[in-house]
Structures are given as C-alpha cells and as structure tokens.
Amino acid sequence: MSGAMGGGAPEGVGATRRESVLQRRLSLKDMLDLPSFTEVVRSFSELYRVGIKVLDTAGDKLADVKVGHGDFCSYVFGFPEGRARCTATVARVKDGPVAPVEGGWPARGDGAEEAGIIALPCFTGLRYLVMPVCWEGDLLGRVILGPFTPEELADFPGSLTDIAGMDLARAHELVGRVRRAPERTAAQVLVHFGQVLAALVASGQRAFLATQLHIEAMLETHRDLEANNARLAQANVRLKELDRLKSTFLGTVSHELRTPLASIIGYSEMLAEGLAGALNPEQLLYVRTIVEKGESLLNLISSILDLSQIEAGRLRLVIGPVDLGSVIQTAVSSVAPLAQRKGVALEVRVPPPPQPRITADADKLRQVVVNLLANAVKFTAAGGRVAVVMSEVGAQPELGGPGYRVSVEDTGMGIREDQLENIFQSFYQVDGSSTREHGGAGLGLAIVKSLVEGHGGRVSVESEFGRGSCFTVVLPLQPPLAETGGLSALAPTPSPTGQDRF
Amino acid sequence: MQLNHAQRELTLKIVYYGPGLSGKTTNLRHLHAKASPEVRGRLLTVETHDDRTLFFDLLPVFFSTSSGFKVKVKLFTVPGQVIHNATRRIVLQGADAVVFIADSRRSATADNNAYWRNLQDNMKENNLDPSQVPVVIQFNKKDLPDARTDAEIEESRRRGGEAVVGAVALRGEGVLETFHAVAQAAYQRLDARAHLARNLGLTEAEFLGQIFRRMDLTGSALARTYERAPGEARGGDGR
C-alpha cells in the first residue's frame, strides 16, 4: 500500500509503520496510574503505620510514603557517621539484589517465600522488607516496606550506639514513634500489598494496551482511508477530464454538422421559393419536406450543442432585467401552433403586470419555458389540456429568498414514480419506445435543469402516472454572482459552504 | 522474535488469526486453564459488551532455560470482525508463527477463504513472508452438523504445506495439540534463523518440555510425551 504518511521506520518492521505498543516491553510506570496508586500506597501505609516505597527497575520512585520513622532517621542522619551508614543501608535496600544475599535473608511469614520477600537489617536495629515486582516473568521493580522496629529488638545495636555524639535518650524517644511489629506480620502486610499491586497492574496494563492500541488502530485506519481518498481523487480527476473531452467533442461535432445543414435548408428554401425556376406541386411538396425535416434536425443538433456547451462550462448567460410574464407569453405563442395542430388546449395564468423584474438571461428563460411547454404538449393526447401558471413574487423556501414560481401542468400520460429521478438526465426518455412515437433526443429536460440551475433556481416534477405531470421552476430574483454581468451556467457541484475566515 | 543477549531474554510471538466467532479466544482460555500458574501470566482480554474481542487477547507463557535464558511466548488473538482489520494488522506485527482458526462447517468456507487471504495480505503489509512464517491451521467446531469430515480435512491438509489440526475448542479437544504444533514450528523456524540450540543452548526438546511439562495434558495425546514436572504444585498468584 502506498502510505500517504511517511515517517521513520524501525528496521525490519512494516515500511512506514511505527512499532506497536504490543512489541514493547512495558514498564511499571506505563501500567500504573501514579496519582491513584499513590493514594493506595498512602492508605496502606497509614493503616499499618509503616512506610512503603515502590521503585521501578530504573530506580525511579513511583510512590514513597514515610510513616513514623522520619524524625528518627533525620536525627541519625544528622551525624556524619550516621549519614554514611544510612546511605549504605539505603543503597543496599534500593539498588541491591532482591535475593537473600549481601546481608539479606528470606523473610519469615505466610506467602513471603512465594512472593520472594527478603528482610534487610538497618544499622540502627530497624528492619526493611523488600519484595520484587514480577510481571509475566519479568522483574519490573521492587516494593520496600519499612523501616519498622522488629518486635524482638530490645536495645540499639553497637553500630548505632558507637556513633559519636549520639544522645541515646533522644534516639529512644524518637524510635518509639516507629512501628514495632514482628517480621511475620510485616511480611503479611507486604504480601497483601503485592496482591493489590498485581490487581492494579493487571487492570492498568489492560487499560494502557487498549488505549494505545485504539490509537494505533485509528492511525492505521486513517492511513488506509487517506490512501483510498487519494485513489478516488485521482479517478475523479480522470473522469472529469473524460467528461470535458466528451462535451468538447459533442460541441465540435454539432457545430460541424450545423454548417452544412444550414446550407441544405437554405438551398432547399431557395428551391421552394422558385429562385431556380418554378417547381411542380409534387416537387414543391418534396422540397418543403426537406426544409421541415432539415429544421427539426437542426433543432436537435442545436439542443445537443447547447447541452454540451453547458456541460463544458462554456455557456455564458447574458444577464439583464427581465419581465418573466412577457417571457412566458412569448414562449406560449411559439408553442401555440403546435398545440393547436394537436388539439391540446393551452391555458396561461400570469399575475397582472407590472411585476418586479428579475435579473436573468431572457433568451435562456424562454428556452426553458418552451422546452417545458413543448414537452407537455408532446406527451398530452388530443383533447387534453396544458397550463402554464406563474406566481407573484414571494419567499421561496427552496431558495431561501424571494423569487418566482412557474408551473407547467398537463393532463398527459404522466411519469411512473420510479422514473422521476432520471428524467432530468441527458438522453433519457422514460420509455425508450416513446422516442419513436414522440421524437426528440431526450435532451429538453436536461437543458432545462442546467439553465435553471445556472440561474440559481430549482426545477422539480410531480406526476401521477396516467393522469398528468406538473413541472415547477423556481427562480430567484437575482442569480448568484449576477453583478459579474455574465456567468457560466455550470451544472452546480457541491462546494464547501461558508466563507474563508482567515 | 526479540532476542536480548544482554538481558538474556528471548520473546516469541504467536498470533491466533481467523474469522469472527471461529474460536480464537476460546483456544486461549483453554490454554490458560490448562497451564500451571508458574508458566503463564494473566489472560488479558479486551472485549465488547457482547463478548466479541475488541482489540486482542494476550496470554503470556514463560520459563527459564537450563542455561539461564528467560523465554517468553506471547500468545495473541486478533479481533475477528471485518471492521477491525487495522487492529489485526497491528497485532500481526512481528509474529513468529500463526495459528489460523478455521470454522469446519462447509457453510463457513467462503469466510475462511476471505480471512485466509486477509492474513496473507496483512502478513505482506507487515513484511512477513508467508512462505517463511509457519502457519498451523486448526479446523475448529468439528462437532457441529455440516462440519467437514476427517477425510475432507485430510484432503485439505494435502493441498498446502501447513500443519492441520482438528478441534472442538469449547471442549478443549485439539487446543493443546494446536499449540504444540505451532510452538514446535515457531521453534524450528527461529532455530534455523538464530540457531537457538547452538547460541542459547536451547534445544527443541527443552523448549517444548519447559512449556508442556507444566501444562495439564490429561486426556490429550501429548500426555505420554510430557510427564508433569515433579513437585509441581498449583499456587502463586499469577504474577
């Protein structure tokens, strides 16, 4: 996979990926929530009135609670010899092996042996217990309990009493504040603490791994999505380019077709008008048929040209103030002969003039109405009715602003519900067979949609199959960007909403 | 494999892979239950509320060799649901051997194939050469109606180079045998690459013995091969 993100790759592991947390050895710190762990240690220390320290293998303190022994130890530490001996003892306890060597012995007590607890003496006669923290066979750190006064301690040993300047009465007073307990009891406290620690580490490890893995999975998924997006964007660019080429091709071809066709029609008209000599009635009929068919072919080609120009983004609207009512009247008059020939009644309802003008391209709007009306007449049988209705200006919820609403209703064949979505597509006719019956290339509605949307409007359709259809065009008073004077009628594509802030 | 000569530690990774609900977690649960606490850690599972594996399960198995090396075998499962592919890929990272848990039912064949291909893809994504990393296939749920027959499983074995084991993981059948096959395959591959016997003094017999002599093999064919270590007592707190 072509990763979208680069990054340093550890040797031998997947090309652009970081090593997973699952491949790492976790430290005690990773697996414990230190603030809440400190709370647990403190409550333990206070309950048993004895200090507890927890160190990881690097010697870092994860928790350190002093209870009772602080004053005594500070007093002893105040003497130079005391300081030296204290430092040596602490070094043995913190950094020496957690094994019955170098002055240590296996602690007495239930479960002390299984837990690997050792006892270490202090030169003052006090005692420490040290327990290894093992997890999955690895040593992660140690727990130090103490110092406490062993129950059997009757008096201070020589290693304390021989310190120069030591006030033994004071030392006795201070050591009285240190917890006195049998080693067995202290070991049980430590075993118990070990069980609590194991439970905390288990849940801590679980939470740590789960959150870390969650993040890793998110990053991994993100990488996949980015790669997919890049592929799709590439495909999209290619498709757009193909689409543009298609439109350009259609535009060029239509243009190349129209030029000779115009000549065919022109020369046929000249023939019909007798400019090259009189024609007999039969010849005249044939030539007129050539003109008529030539014109309908020209219309078809023009439609294709319009649509392809719209799609190629090259159709410019010529914007100016437009009286929509008169645009509709003009459109109706150009469709009226067709309706009359077919025996379809044509009805027009527009609000009385004057009405506020809209800013639009009058020719294109007329084409919209003509296309809709011609369509309605085409699909309505003799004896039917086609009506065009224009509203007064008012708020249009589709546009979020004021505008007009123009409806073209018919009593024709209607459109099946499952076809409604497709009818605005190019070259689409509801029923392929109707192309033969009704003619046309299926471009009219696609052009209507593009032109209306090019004006910032909307077109929609409602229909009851077999009963008739109603097309509604909603137009805003001002098309977007009208102040530029001319705008491209592009089929609108979704664009990021909102404006740049910075 | 992670080999730390300074700390004298060897860590192996075995990944249980396969379609959702094929029995990956069930395999690990059974191994956890059968292993003596001194060779295994806690079984770590992260599940959704409906008992589906969310990220992975992890069962560590560890021992010290006679030459003083600490050996840890980490058994992972991947989440089986389709949407968790990213997690599967991460868990597969650095695997030394793979168990593919297939559902024996004929109706599950398409699913098995899809996840097999997914395994191959994710191995490649992790720079793991599918022809180098040993894979053991477990045909689980053999007791269900519509399951493949032994003859069909045998035929499936002949179609590829992987070791194949039949199983009913819920009853524990075949679980230890599968683990034994994959542990052996993992050892043999690493021995070929890193010469464990020569450099660490760790032979195949000791590697397997250290683990399987500390497992309750009652009722499995392995029981005869590995006698329980003497003085074996269940105890300790799993730390």
XYZ file of C-alpha atoms in Angstrom, chain A residues 10-477:
468
model
C 12.132 0.815 12.559
C 14.305 -1.738 10.853
C 12.631 -4.891 9.730
C 9.139 -3.723 10.594
C 6.426 -2.721 8.081
C 7.707 0.005 5.816
C 6.127 3.163 7.161
C 4.683 1.926 10.397
C 5.810 2.543 13.929
C 6.450 -0.359 16.208
C 3.297 -1.307 18.019
C 2.987 -0.998 21.770
C 2.430 -4.769 21.725
C 6.060 -5.213 20.665
C 7.378 -3.107 23.510
C 8.256 -4.144 26.988
C 6.081 -2.168 29.372
C 7.463 -0.501 32.464
C 5.700 -0.356 35.812
C 5.112 3.331 35.163
C 3.187 2.547 31.957
C 0.816 0.278 33.792
C 0.062 2.293 36.918
C -1.933 5.452 37.243
C 0.504 7.164 39.590
C -1.814 9.609 41.390
C -4.347 6.938 42.311
C -1.586 4.422 43.022
C -0.020 6.881 45.477
C -3.400 7.112 47.201
C -3.491 3.343 47.596
C 0.067 3.264 48.966
C -0.716 6.076 51.399
C -3.821 4.381 52.762
C -1.841 1.140 53.173
C 0.967 2.950 54.969
C -1.406 4.751 57.286
C -3.409 1.629 58.047
C -0.313 -0.319 59.082
C 1.698 2.714 60.241
C 4.746 1.778 58.224
C 6.456 3.440 55.261
C 6.203 1.981 51.741
C 8.313 2.825 48.682
C 7.760 1.464 45.173
C 10.651 1.676 42.718
C 10.883 0.568 39.107
C 13.920 -1.216 37.706
C 15.472 2.095 36.672
C 15.414 3.111 40.359
C 12.702 5.758 39.828
C 10.310 6.210 42.747
C 6.702 5.553 41.775
C 5.434 6.003 45.320
C 7.097 6.983 48.564
C 5.156 7.294 51.806
C 7.016 7.863 55.086
C 5.192 6.998 58.287
C 6.660 7.231 61.800
C 10.335 6.790 61.030
C 11.004 10.231 59.564
C 12.099 12.002 62.768
C 14.290 9.129 63.949
C 16.030 8.731 60.595
C 16.595 12.511 60.274
C 18.107 12.574 63.745
C 20.524 9.737 62.968
C 21.255 11.235 59.538
C 22.363 14.440 61.271
C 25.617 12.782 62.438
C 28.377 12.324 59.829
C 28.852 8.635 60.683
C 25.107 8.124 60.787
C 24.802 9.685 57.359
C 27.442 7.366 55.878
C 25.882 4.225 57.362
C 22.362 5.316 56.405
C 23.427 5.938 52.800
C 24.995 2.467 52.597
C 21.872 0.820 54.022
C 19.544 2.697 51.662
C 21.759 1.789 48.692
C 21.525 -1.898 49.609
C 17.762 -1.690 50.022
C 17.092 0.309 46.833
C 19.669 -0.997 44.412
C 20.997 -4.275 45.796
C 19.708 -7.644 44.626
C 16.264 -8.715 45.829
C 17.733 -12.006 46.954
C 18.916 -13.478 50.250
C 22.489 -12.345 49.687
C 24.611 -9.372 50.766
C 23.154 -9.266 54.287
C 19.621 -10.177 53.346
C 17.679 -13.242 54.416
C 14.363 -14.756 53.315
C 11.623 -13.070 55.303
C 9.515 -15.193 57.616
C 5.761 -15.186 57.115
C 2.923 -16.878 55.195
C 3.418 -16.478 51.462
C 6.648 -14.498 51.945
C 8.756 -17.149 50.254
C 6.484 -17.453 47.183
C 6.471 -13.681 46.877
C 10.291 -13.622 47.062
C 10.356 -11.241 50.058
C 13.708 -10.673 51.740
C 14.500 -8.953 55.043
C 17.349 -6.427 55.273
C 18.717 -5.030 58.534
C 19.382 -1.351 59.181
C 22.456 -0.442 61.295
C 20.056 1.168 63.794
C 18.489 -2.204 64.571
C 15.417 -1.379 62.480
C 14.498 -3.592 59.525
C 13.312 -3.389 55.901
C 11.379 -5.927 53.881
C 11.877 -5.890 50.113
C 9.596 -7.642 47.603
C 10.303 -7.969 43.873
C 7.543 -6.853 41.499
C 7.350 -9.555 38.853
C 5.057 -9.472 35.858
C 4.894 -12.248 33.298
C 8.273 -13.495 34.464
C 9.907 -10.062 34.155
C 11.233 -8.051 37.084
C 9.601 -4.628 36.880
C 10.673 -3.120 40.198
C 10.556 -3.576 43.966
C 8.424 -2.672 46.957
C 10.226 -1.593 50.120
C 8.350 -1.827 53.404
C 9.801 -0.085 56.424
C 11.840 0.600 58.295
C 9.953 -0.911 61.207
C 11.175 -1.954 64.649
C 11.422 -5.738 64.870
C 9.481 -6.927 67.854
C 12.482 -8.767 69.282
C 14.687 -5.636 69.298
C 15.491 -4.931 72.982
C 18.114 -2.225 72.594
C 20.073 -0.396 69.934
C 22.998 -2.361 68.428
C 26.592 -1.191 68.632
C 26.502 0.125 65.086
C 24.225 2.916 66.361
C 25.445 3.416 69.897
C 29.068 3.905 68.814
C 28.205 6.974 66.739
C 29.978 9.929 68.322
C 27.691 12.497 69.954
C 24.517 10.357 69.760
C 22.014 11.198 72.537
C 20.591 7.716 73.197
C 17.703 9.014 75.313
C 16.610 11.195 72.422
C 17.095 8.293 69.995
C 14.912 6.063 72.185
C 12.233 8.706 72.330
C 12.181 9.064 68.546
C 12.339 5.333 67.761
C 9.225 4.946 69.893
C 7.289 6.558 67.053
C 8.426 3.846 64.640
C 6.005 0.952 64.232
C 7.077 -2.088 66.260
C 5.957 -5.365 64.690
C 7.021 -8.961 64.235
C 8.711 -9.647 60.893
C 5.988 -12.182 60.170
C 3.272 -9.515 60.429
C 5.192 -7.063 58.277
C 5.715 -9.773 55.648
C 1.976 -10.472 55.573
C 1.280 -6.797 55.025
C 3.738 -6.832 52.142
C 2.230 -9.996 50.619
C -1.169 -8.367 50.804
C 0.208 -5.208 49.225
C 1.697 -7.353 46.457
C -1.732 -8.798 45.685
C -3.273 -5.355 45.474
C -0.395 -4.195 43.276
C -0.853 -7.180 40.966
C -4.521 -6.331 40.541
C -3.699 -2.699 39.823
C -1.022 -3.661 37.315
C -3.373 -6.105 35.590
C -6.098 -3.532 35.092
C -3.531 -0.844 34.337
C -1.863 -2.975 31.683
C -5.213 -3.754 30.141
C -6.240 -0.108 30.024
C -2.840 1.027 28.777
C -2.637 -1.516 25.981
C -6.249 -0.973 24.965
C -5.928 2.799 24.705
C -2.591 2.618 22.936
C -3.872 0.016 20.524
C -7.000 2.033 19.937
C -4.854 4.979 18.882
C -2.679 2.775 16.700
C -5.744 1.283 15.039
C -7.154 4.743 14.399
C -3.901 5.878 12.791
C -3.773 2.725 10.739
C -7.365 3.188 9.580
C -6.623 6.818 8.823
C -3.692 5.750 6.668
C -5.911 3.330 4.757
C -8.552 5.987 4.239
C -6.038 8.538 3.027
C -4.693 6.076 0.501
C -8.253 5.334 -0.645
C -9.067 9.017 -0.880
C -6.004 9.654 -2.973
C -7.029 6.865 -5.337
C -10.587 8.185 -5.592
C -9.429 11.752 -6.156
C -7.205 10.534 -8.964
C -10.074 8.596 -10.533
C -12.302 11.634 -10.161
C -9.830 13.875 -11.956
C -9.631 11.362 -14.770
C -13.411 11.100 -15.045
C -13.823 14.867 -15.115
C -11.266 15.118 -17.864
C -13.091 12.428 -19.860
C -16.367 14.240 -19.311
C -14.878 17.503 -20.548
C -13.468 15.768 -23.618
C -16.862 14.274 -24.353
C -18.558 17.665 -24.154
C -15.914 19.284 -26.316
C -16.307 16.520 -28.849
C -20.072 16.897 -28.938
C -19.783 20.650 -29.266
C -17.360 20.419 -32.152
C -19.295 17.726 -33.948
C -22.602 19.579 -33.531
C -21.029 22.689 -34.921
C -19.578 20.838 -37.889
C -22.982 19.310 -38.580
C -24.872 22.569 -38.372
C -22.883 24.401 -41.032
C -23.636 22.053 -43.958
C -27.174 21.537 -42.679
C -27.808 25.280 -42.795
C -26.748 25.187 -46.442
C -29.075 22.280 -47.197
C -32.001 24.143 -45.644
C -31.051 27.427 -47.333
C -30.769 25.956 -50.798
C -33.984 23.956 -50.315
C -35.796 27.169 -49.318
C -34.429 28.885 -52.395
C -35.692 25.983 -54.494
C -39.108 26.169 -52.795
C -39.341 29.883 -53.429
C -38.743 29.200 -57.123
C -35.459 31.114 -57.309
C -34.123 28.380 -59.598
C -37.275 28.106 -61.623
C -40.825 27.000 -60.937
C -41.410 23.606 -59.325
C -44.388 21.412 -59.981
C -46.632 20.756 -56.949
C -45.121 17.374 -56.257
C -41.559 18.758 -56.331
C -42.650 21.629 -54.071
C -44.081 19.155 -51.544
C -40.820 17.186 -51.530
C -38.635 20.255 -51.153
C -40.808 21.584 -48.278
C -40.490 18.227 -46.576
C -36.704 18.543 -46.923
C -36.878 22.012 -45.297
C -39.172 20.797 -42.486
C -37.088 17.726 -41.669
C -33.906 19.740 -42.033
C -35.185 22.234 -39.481
C -36.131 19.598 -36.985
C -32.693 18.059 -37.430
C -31.158 21.499 -36.894
C -33.179 21.922 -33.676
C -31.985 18.613 -32.416
C -28.383 19.460 -33.164
C -28.783 22.854 -31.502
C -30.084 21.177 -28.380
C -27.090 18.878 -28.319
C -24.814 21.840 -28.836
C -26.481 23.776 -26.003
C -26.211 20.915 -23.600
C -22.640 20.111 -24.431
C -21.698 23.746 -24.030
C -23.460 23.869 -20.692
C -21.612 20.774 -19.592
C -18.319 22.086 -20.867
C -18.956 25.191 -18.767
C -18.841 27.442 -21.797
C -22.429 28.677 -21.986
C -22.487 32.313 -20.940
C -25.727 33.810 -19.733
C -26.433 37.305 -20.948
C -27.857 38.860 -17.845
C -30.262 41.760 -17.772
C -33.573 42.838 -16.214
C -36.297 40.516 -17.447
C -40.086 40.634 -17.199
C -40.856 36.994 -16.591
C -44.529 37.371 -17.572
C -43.706 38.516 -21.089
C -41.073 35.794 -21.447
C -43.831 33.283 -20.718
C -46.209 34.916 -23.180
C -43.582 34.767 -25.932
C -42.884 31.114 -25.172
C -46.597 30.299 -25.255
C -47.055 31.966 -28.630
C -44.253 29.895 -30.137
C -45.769 26.646 -28.855
C -49.391 27.580 -29.610
C -49.384 26.429 -33.288
C -48.091 23.005 -32.217
C -50.817 22.718 -29.542
C -53.500 23.798 -31.944
C -52.447 21.267 -34.563
C -52.535 18.532 -31.949
C -55.858 19.599 -30.431
C -54.473 20.369 -26.996
C -55.900 23.341 -25.084
C -53.265 25.829 -23.869
C -54.004 27.923 -20.800
C -51.888 30.769 -19.399
C -52.218 32.301 -15.940
C -49.779 35.083 -15.110
C -50.245 37.803 -12.486
C -51.293 41.191 -13.923
C -48.375 43.423 -14.920
C -46.308 45.181 -13.845
C -44.436 42.614 -11.747
C -40.929 43.097 -10.309
C -38.337 42.172 -12.897
C -35.790 39.502 -12.339
C -32.150 39.518 -13.314
C -31.656 36.735 -15.843
C -30.956 35.762 -19.425
C -34.285 36.294 -21.214
C -33.488 34.014 -24.174
C -32.465 31.149 -21.954
C -35.534 31.509 -19.743
C -37.732 31.469 -22.807
C -35.974 28.295 -23.913
C -36.770 26.794 -20.504
C -40.461 27.562 -20.775
C -40.621 26.500 -24.429
C -38.967 23.195 -23.653
C -41.358 22.509 -20.791
C -44.410 23.502 -22.825
C -43.325 21.599 -25.920
C -42.739 18.562 -23.766
C -46.144 18.887 -22.143
C -47.895 19.229 -25.480
C -45.909 16.356 -26.929
C -46.958 13.929 -24.186
C -50.586 15.053 -23.981
C -53.151 13.426 -26.246
C -55.715 15.337 -28.324
C -58.461 16.833 -26.142
C -56.074 17.284 -23.230
C -55.053 20.479 -21.537
C -51.717 22.175 -20.812
C -51.487 25.095 -18.390
C -48.631 27.395 -17.509
C -49.013 29.219 -14.185
C -46.762 31.945 -12.839
C -46.891 33.024 -9.201
C -46.473 36.519 -7.815
C -43.089 37.257 -6.333
C -42.714 35.742 -2.846
C -40.459 33.885 -0.489
C -39.329 30.543 -1.961
C -38.253 28.046 0.670
C -36.100 26.085 -1.829
C -34.004 29.161 -2.478
C -34.028 30.720 0.956
C -35.055 34.034 -0.590
C -37.640 35.788 -2.783
C -38.401 34.558 -6.273
C -40.991 33.386 -8.781
C -42.580 30.034 -9.279
C -43.598 28.855 -12.742
C -45.548 25.614 -13.176
C -46.345 23.780 -16.366
C -49.143 21.257 -15.886
C -50.532 18.778 -18.346
C -53.133 16.059 -18.466
C -50.842 13.752 -20.389
C -49.508 10.256 -19.873
C -47.621 11.077 -16.658
C -44.427 9.563 -15.357
C -44.022 6.492 -13.228
C -42.653 7.193 -9.752
C -39.545 5.089 -10.255
C -38.648 7.179 -13.303
C -38.956 10.598 -11.714
C -35.327 10.664 -10.623
C -33.948 10.060 -14.088
C -35.915 12.362 -16.302
C -33.534 15.291 -15.940
C -30.632 13.238 -17.263
C -29.282 13.777 -20.763
C -30.551 11.442 -23.490
C -33.114 9.944 -21.146
C -36.655 9.216 -22.078
C -38.932 7.457 -19.702
C -39.725 4.773 -22.160
C -37.320 4.020 -24.968
C -40.273 3.144 -27.203
C -41.726 6.619 -26.757
C -38.714 8.069 -28.574
C -40.035 6.554 -31.763
C -43.564 7.684 -31.102
C -42.851 11.198 -29.854
C -39.475 12.018 -31.358
C -36.809 14.074 -29.616
C -33.457 13.164 -28.246
C -34.249 13.322 -24.548
C -32.275 16.489 -24.084
C -35.005 19.040 -23.355
C -35.291 18.476 -19.624
C -31.541 18.181 -19.105
C -31.145 21.583 -20.740
C -33.987 22.996 -18.632
C -32.327 21.775 -15.471
C -28.911 23.144 -16.392
C -30.267 26.541 -17.418
C -32.483 26.899 -14.350
C -29.682 25.886 -12.014
C -27.351 28.194 -13.890
C -29.708 30.965 -12.788
C -29.531 29.742 -9.194
C -33.022 28.260 -9.423
C -34.508 24.800 -8.958
C -36.678 22.591 -11.126
C -38.818 19.759 -9.816
C -41.541 17.447 -11.050
C -44.613 15.813 -9.633
C -46.580 13.310 -11.592
C -49.382 10.838 -11.360
C -48.943 8.063 -13.868
C -51.721 8.163 -16.458
C -53.150 11.416 -15.092
C -50.582 14.051 -15.952
C -47.442 15.828 -14.774
C -46.534 19.162 -13.272
C -43.082 20.679 -13.695
C -42.219 23.545 -11.388
C -39.414 26.022 -11.896
C -38.412 28.294 -9.038
C -36.275 31.288 -9.951
C -34.591 33.789 -7.633
C -34.880 37.499 -8.274
